[in-house]
Short mmCIF file of C-alpha atoms and ligand atoms in Angstrom, two decimals:
data_model
loop_
_atom_site.label_atom_id
_atom_site.label_comp_id
_atom_site.label_asym_id
_atom_site.label_seq_id
_atom_site.Cartn_x
_atom_site.Cartn_y
_atom_site.Cartn_z
CA UNK A 1 29.85 10.85 -10.82
CA UNK A 2 29.54 7.55 -8.97
CA UNK A 3 25.78 7.49 -9.17
CA UNK A 4 25.71 6.90 -12.89
CA UNK A 5 27.54 3.53 -12.61
CA UNK A 6 25.11 2.29 -9.96
CA UNK A 7 21.81 0.58 -10.76
CA UNK A 8 18.64 2.04 -9.33
CA UNK A 9 16.66 0.49 -6.47
CA UNK A 10 13.34 -1.25 -6.99
CA UNK A 11 10.00 0.00 -5.82
CA UNK A 12 7.93 -2.69 -4.14
CA UNK A 13 4.42 -2.17 -2.77
CA UNK A 14 2.75 -4.57 -0.37
CA UNK A 15 -1.03 -4.24 -0.19
CA UNK A 16 -3.63 -6.43 1.33
CA UNK A 17 -6.61 -6.76 3.58
CA UNK A 18 -6.56 -5.74 7.20
CA UNK A 19 -4.39 -7.97 9.40
CA UNK A 20 -3.08 -9.85 6.34
CA UNK A 21 0.44 -9.28 7.74
CA UNK A 22 1.63 -6.41 5.45
CA UNK A 23 3.72 -4.66 8.11
CA UNK A 24 5.31 -7.93 9.37
CA UNK A 25 6.20 -8.87 5.78
CA UNK A 26 7.55 -5.42 4.90
CA UNK A 27 9.86 -5.60 7.87
CA UNK A 28 11.01 -9.12 6.96
CA UNK A 29 11.63 -8.08 3.35
CA UNK A 30 13.58 -5.05 4.45
CA UNK A 31 15.83 -7.19 6.69
CA UNK A 32 16.19 -9.76 3.92
CA UNK A 33 17.35 -7.18 1.39
CA UNK A 34 19.74 -5.53 3.84
CA UNK A 35 21.07 -8.97 4.89
CA UNK A 36 21.88 -9.67 1.29
CA UNK A 37 24.08 -6.56 1.20
CA UNK A 38 21.52 -4.31 -0.43
CA UNK A 39 20.17 -1.00 0.69
CA UNK A 40 16.49 -0.78 1.64
CA UNK A 41 14.02 1.65 3.17
CA UNK A 42 10.62 0.79 4.62
CA UNK A 43 7.87 3.42 4.06
CA UNK A 44 4.35 3.10 5.50
CA UNK A 45 1.23 4.90 4.43
CA UNK A 46 -0.43 6.58 6.09
CA UNK A 47 2.77 8.12 7.53
CA UNK A 48 1.17 9.23 10.81
CA UNK A 49 4.13 11.41 11.83
CA UNK A 50 3.67 14.32 9.43
CA UNK A 51 1.10 17.09 9.80
CA UNK A 52 -1.29 15.46 7.32
CA UNK A 53 -0.57 12.12 8.97
CA UNK A 54 -1.56 13.43 12.37
CA UNK A 55 -4.88 14.53 11.03
CA UNK A 56 -5.40 11.14 9.43
CA UNK A 57 -4.55 9.37 12.73
CA UNK A 58 -7.11 11.47 14.63
CA UNK A 59 -9.71 10.47 12.09
CA UNK A 60 -8.87 6.81 12.06
CA UNK A 61 -8.88 6.52 15.83
CA UNK A 62 -12.20 8.24 15.95
CA UNK A 63 -11.28 11.37 17.87
CA UNK A 64 -12.29 13.74 14.99
CA UNK A 65 -14.75 13.66 12.08
CA UNK A 66 -13.85 14.57 8.57
CA UNK A 67 -15.82 15.02 5.32
CA UNK A 68 -15.32 11.87 3.14
CA UNK A 69 -13.78 13.88 0.25
CA UNK A 70 -11.56 15.79 2.60
CA UNK A 71 -10.04 12.78 4.42
CA UNK A 72 -9.60 11.06 1.00
CA UNK A 73 -7.49 13.88 -0.28
CA UNK A 74 -5.49 14.02 2.95
CA UNK A 75 -4.49 10.38 2.46
CA UNK A 76 -3.36 11.29 -1.07
CA UNK A 77 -1.49 14.35 0.04
CA UNK A 78 0.25 12.22 2.63
CA UNK A 79 1.72 10.17 -0.33
CA UNK A 80 2.45 13.20 -2.54
CA UNK A 81 4.47 14.89 0.09
CA UNK A 82 6.74 11.83 0.33
CA UNK A 83 7.09 10.82 -3.30
CA UNK A 84 10.04 13.01 -4.32
CA UNK A 85 12.07 11.52 -1.48
CA UNK A 86 11.14 8.04 -2.52
CA UNK A 87 12.13 8.72 -6.15
CA UNK A 88 15.47 10.15 -5.02
CA UNK A 89 16.19 7.08 -2.92
CA UNK A 90 15.37 4.76 -5.81
CA UNK A 91 17.76 6.65 -8.15
CA UNK A 92 20.44 6.35 -5.45
CA UNK A 93 20.19 2.56 -5.57
CA UNK A 94 17.97 2.11 -2.47
CA UNK A 95 15.19 -0.43 -2.74
CA UNK A 96 12.00 1.03 -1.31
CA UNK A 97 9.30 -1.11 0.26
CA UNK A 98 5.95 0.61 0.68
CA UNK A 99 3.28 -0.69 3.16
CA UNK A 100 -0.10 0.38 1.64
CA UNK A 101 -0.22 2.80 -1.22
CA UNK A 102 -2.62 4.34 -3.75
CA UNK A 103 -4.46 1.04 -4.04
CA UNK A 104 -5.61 1.20 -0.45
CA UNK A 105 -6.24 4.90 -0.91
CA UNK A 106 -8.78 4.45 -3.68
CA UNK A 107 -10.39 1.24 -2.37
CA UNK A 108 -11.08 2.22 1.27
CA UNK A 109 -12.70 5.50 0.21
CA UNK A 110 -14.81 3.83 -2.53
CA UNK A 111 -15.88 1.11 -0.08
CA UNK A 112 -17.62 3.63 2.16
CA UNK A 113 -20.75 3.46 0.07
CA UNK A 114 -20.96 7.25 -0.50
CA UNK A 115 -22.14 7.56 -4.10
CA UNK A 116 -19.95 10.67 -4.61
CA UNK A 117 -16.80 8.59 -4.02
CA UNK A 118 -16.69 6.23 -7.01
CA UNK A 119 -13.57 4.22 -7.60
CA UNK A 120 -12.70 6.50 -10.62
CA UNK A 121 -13.07 9.64 -8.46
CA UNK A 122 -11.01 8.08 -5.68
CA UNK A 123 -8.26 7.02 -8.06
CA UNK A 124 -7.84 10.41 -9.70
CA UNK A 125 -5.51 12.08 -7.11
CA UNK A 126 -3.15 9.12 -7.38
CA UNK A 127 -2.47 9.67 -11.07
CA UNK A 128 1.14 10.65 -11.50
CA UNK A 129 2.56 9.00 -8.42
CA UNK A 130 5.36 6.50 -9.04
CA UNK A 131 4.27 3.13 -10.33
CA UNK A 132 5.70 0.16 -8.41
CA UNK A 133 7.99 -2.38 -10.18
CA UNK A 134 6.04 -5.06 -8.28
CA UNK A 135 2.78 -5.14 -6.27
CA UNK A 136 2.36 -7.93 -3.80
CA UNK A 137 -1.21 -8.44 -2.66
CA UNK A 138 -1.58 -10.35 0.63
CA UNK A 139 -4.87 -12.22 0.31
CA UNK A 140 -6.55 -13.60 3.45
CA UNK A 141 -10.11 -14.73 4.32
CA UNK A 142 -11.96 -12.39 6.65
CA UNK A 143 -12.27 -15.28 9.09
CA UNK A 144 -8.56 -15.79 9.34
CA UNK A 145 -7.92 -12.09 9.55
CA UNK A 146 -10.40 -11.67 12.42
CA UNK A 147 -8.32 -14.28 14.50
CA UNK A 148 -5.27 -11.97 14.47
CA UNK A 149 -4.42 -9.25 17.02
CA UNK A 150 -6.29 -5.99 17.67
CA UNK A 151 -9.06 -6.43 15.15
CA UNK A 152 -11.83 -3.89 15.22
CA UNK A 153 -10.02 -1.00 16.96
CA UNK A 154 -10.15 1.56 14.11
CA UNK A 155 -12.79 3.20 11.99
CA UNK A 156 -12.80 1.02 8.88
CA UNK A 157 -12.42 -2.34 10.73
CA UNK A 158 -15.92 -3.70 10.28
CA UNK A 159 -16.88 -6.82 8.44
CA UNK A 160 -19.11 -5.04 5.90
CA UNK A 161 -16.31 -2.59 5.01
CA UNK A 162 -13.75 -5.43 4.69
CA UNK A 163 -15.99 -7.37 2.34
CA UNK A 164 -16.38 -4.38 0.05
CA UNK A 165 -12.65 -3.64 0.21
CA UNK A 166 -11.82 -7.15 -0.91
CA UNK A 167 -14.04 -6.87 -4.04
CA UNK A 168 -12.85 -3.38 -4.91
CA UNK A 169 -9.13 -4.30 -4.77
CA UNK A 170 -9.78 -7.00 -7.42
CA UNK A 171 -11.78 -4.58 -9.58
CA UNK A 172 -9.01 -1.92 -9.30
CA UNK A 173 -6.16 -4.27 -10.22
CA UNK A 174 -8.10 -5.41 -13.33
CA UNK A 175 -8.44 -1.78 -14.47
CA UNK A 176 -4.76 -0.84 -14.24
CA UNK A 177 -2.67 -1.47 -17.35
CA UNK A 178 0.74 -3.18 -17.10
CA UNK A 179 0.79 -3.59 -13.39
CA UNK A 180 2.74 -6.55 -12.12
CA UNK A 181 0.45 -7.93 -9.32
CA UNK A 182 1.38 -11.03 -7.36
CA UNK A 183 -1.32 -12.61 -5.25
CA UNK A 184 0.14 -14.15 -2.07
CA UNK A 185 -1.84 -16.49 0.15
CA UNK A 186 -1.32 -14.73 3.47
CA UNK A 187 -3.22 -17.24 5.57
CA UNK A 188 -0.10 -19.39 6.02
CA UNK A 189 2.65 -19.11 8.64
CA UNK A 190 4.73 -15.88 8.53
CA UNK A 191 7.94 -17.47 7.32
CA UNK A 192 6.17 -19.48 4.58
CA UNK A 193 4.66 -16.25 3.24
CA UNK A 194 8.07 -14.50 3.39
CA UNK A 195 9.67 -17.21 1.28
CA UNK A 196 7.12 -16.61 -1.51
CA UNK A 197 7.73 -12.88 -1.31
CA UNK A 198 11.56 -13.27 -1.49
CA UNK A 199 11.16 -15.50 -4.57
CA UNK A 200 8.94 -12.91 -6.28
CA UNK A 201 11.42 -10.10 -5.51
CA UNK A 202 14.31 -12.05 -6.95
CA UNK A 203 12.59 -11.88 -10.36
CA UNK A 204 12.15 -8.11 -10.45
CA UNK A 205 14.51 -6.34 -12.71
CA UNK A 206 15.71 -2.82 -12.15
CA UNK A 207 16.88 -2.36 -15.74
CA UNK A 208 15.95 1.05 -17.09
CA UNK A 209 14.87 4.14 -15.26
CA UNK A 210 11.80 4.26 -13.03
CA UNK A 211 10.02 6.85 -15.06
CA UNK A 212 6.59 5.24 -15.11
CA UNK A 213 3.76 6.68 -13.08
CA UNK A 214 0.29 5.60 -12.25
CA UNK A 215 -2.16 6.45 -15.01
CA UNK A 216 -5.93 6.57 -15.51
CA UNK A 217 -8.08 3.51 -14.94
CA UNK A 218 -9.06 1.50 -17.97
N1 Z5A B 1 -6.27 3.70 4.53
C1 Z5A B 1 -7.08 4.54 3.72
O1 Z5A B 1 -8.31 4.58 3.96
N2 Z5A B 1 -6.57 5.23 2.72
C2 Z5A B 1 -5.24 5.21 2.47
O2 Z5A B 1 -4.74 5.88 1.50
C3 Z5A B 1 -4.32 4.38 3.22
C4 Z5A B 1 -4.92 3.62 4.25
C5 Z5A B 1 -2.91 4.27 2.92
C6 Z5A B 1 -5.00 2.17 8.61
O3 Z5A B 1 -4.02 1.52 7.84
C7 Z5A B 1 -6.25 2.32 7.77
O4 Z5A B 1 -6.14 3.37 6.78
C8 Z5A B 1 -6.69 1.11 7.07
C9 Z5A B 1 -6.71 1.51 5.59
C10 Z5A B 1 -6.85 2.92 5.62
N3 Z5A B 1 -8.02 0.83 7.45
N4 Z5A B 1 -8.54 -0.21 7.85
N5 Z5A B 1 -9.15 -1.01 8.23
P1 Z5A B 1 -2.78 0.87 8.51
O5 Z5A B 1 -1.96 0.30 7.46
O6 Z5A B 1 -2.16 1.86 9.47
O7 Z5A B 1 -3.45 -0.35 9.33
P2 Z5A B 1 -2.64 -1.25 10.41
O8 Z5A B 1 -3.08 -0.81 11.76
O9 Z5A B 1 -1.22 -1.35 10.14
O10 Z5A B 1 -3.27 -2.65 10.26
P3 Z5A B 1 -3.06 -3.62 9.12
O11 Z5A B 1 -2.23 -2.94 8.05
O12 Z5A B 1 -4.37 -4.08 8.69
O13 Z5A B 1 -2.25 -4.88 9.58
P4 Z5A B 1 -1.10 -5.60 8.70
O14 Z5A B 1 0.03 -4.68 8.64
O15 Z5A B 1 -1.65 -6.19 7.50
O16 Z5A B 1 -0.72 -6.84 9.63
P5 Z5A B 1 0.47 -6.99 10.78
O17 Z5A B 1 0.50 -5.79 11.60
O18 Z5A B 1 1.70 -7.40 10.06
O19 Z5A B 1 -0.09 -8.21 11.57
C11 Z5A B 1 -1.31 -8.11 12.29
C12 Z5A B 1 -1.28 -9.22 13.44
O20 Z5A B 1 -1.22 -10.53 12.86
C13 Z5A B 1 -0.01 -9.09 14.26
O21 Z5A B 1 -0.39 -9.50 15.58
C14 Z5A B 1 0.92 -10.10 13.64
O22 Z5A B 1 1.90 -10.64 14.54
C15 Z5A B 1 -0.08 -11.17 13.17
N6 Z5A B 1 0.41 -11.88 11.96
C16 Z5A B 1 0.99 -11.36 10.83
N7 Z5A B 1 1.21 -12.34 9.95
C17 Z5A B 1 0.76 -13.45 10.49
C18 Z5A B 1 0.70 -14.83 10.00
N8 Z5A B 1 1.18 -15.20 8.77
N9 Z5A B 1 0.15 -15.76 10.78
C19 Z5A B 1 -0.34 -15.45 12.04
N10 Z5A B 1 -0.33 -14.21 12.56
C20 Z5A B 1 0.26 -13.23 11.76
MG1 MG B 2 0.09 -2.66 9.13
#
C-alpha cells in the first residue's frame, strides 16, 4: 500500500480577531504549500455551504433569530460533520489549513454575556475534535481592524463584542494543555505577515500520527 510510505499532512489552524486577515493568510499559505510541491486544502468555518452552514449564515446576516445555545451547537455541528474528511486528508498526506475553528466557536459564544454560556460550557462540544499541530493567532488592535473593509456588517461585529473576544481568546489558550500557539502581529503589511507564517510552518513536524484531540480545559 503506497499510503504507508507517505508521511501525513499537518493540521494548521489560523485564528484571530475580525479583519485580522485570516482568510487572506490562509489563501497565501495554501498557495505557498502547493507552490513548494506539497498538497494542501483550505477549509473555512463556518462552512456556509452545508445545511447547518446555511442556518448559521441566516443567523449571522440577521435574517433569522436563534437561541444562543442552539446557534452555538450548530457552529459545533458544522465542524463535526467535516472532521472525518479532514482526518482522512491528513492521513493521505494533504496539509489542511483551517480558517477559524473551535477556538472561535467557544470564544464568540462566551463573549455574548449570557451567563448560561460560560467558556467551559461553550468548549465542551469541541472536545474530541482533532487538535491542530500548530495554531497561528493573528493579533490586531481594534483600531487597525476597524480600518479594513466591510467592518460592522454582521451580527458579532460590534466594538464591545470584539473587546470581549480578544480577552477570552487569551484566557482560552492559557487553559489548553500542550497547544502550540504562535502569536502573529497582523497589523503589518500582508506579505510581511505571510513571511512570519511560512517560517512558523517550516518548523512544524509531521512525525507520528495525528491522534491527538482537543481535551477538557484546565
Ligand atoms: N463564529 C462563531 O461565532 N462561532 C464559530 O464557531 C465560528 C465563527 C467558526 C463569521 O466568521 C462570524 O462567525 C465571526 C465569528 C463567528 N463573527 N464575527 N464577528 P467568518 O470567519 O465568516 O468572518 P469573515 O467574514 O471571514 O471575517 P473575518 O474572518 O473577520 O476576516 P478575516 O478573514 O480575518 O480577514 P480578511 O478577509 O483576510 O481581510 C479583511 C480585509 O482586510 C480585506 O479587505 C483584506 O484585503 C484586508 N487585509 C487583510 N490583511 C491585511 C493587511 N495585512 N493589511 C491591510 N489590509 C489587510
Ligand atoms: Mg475571513
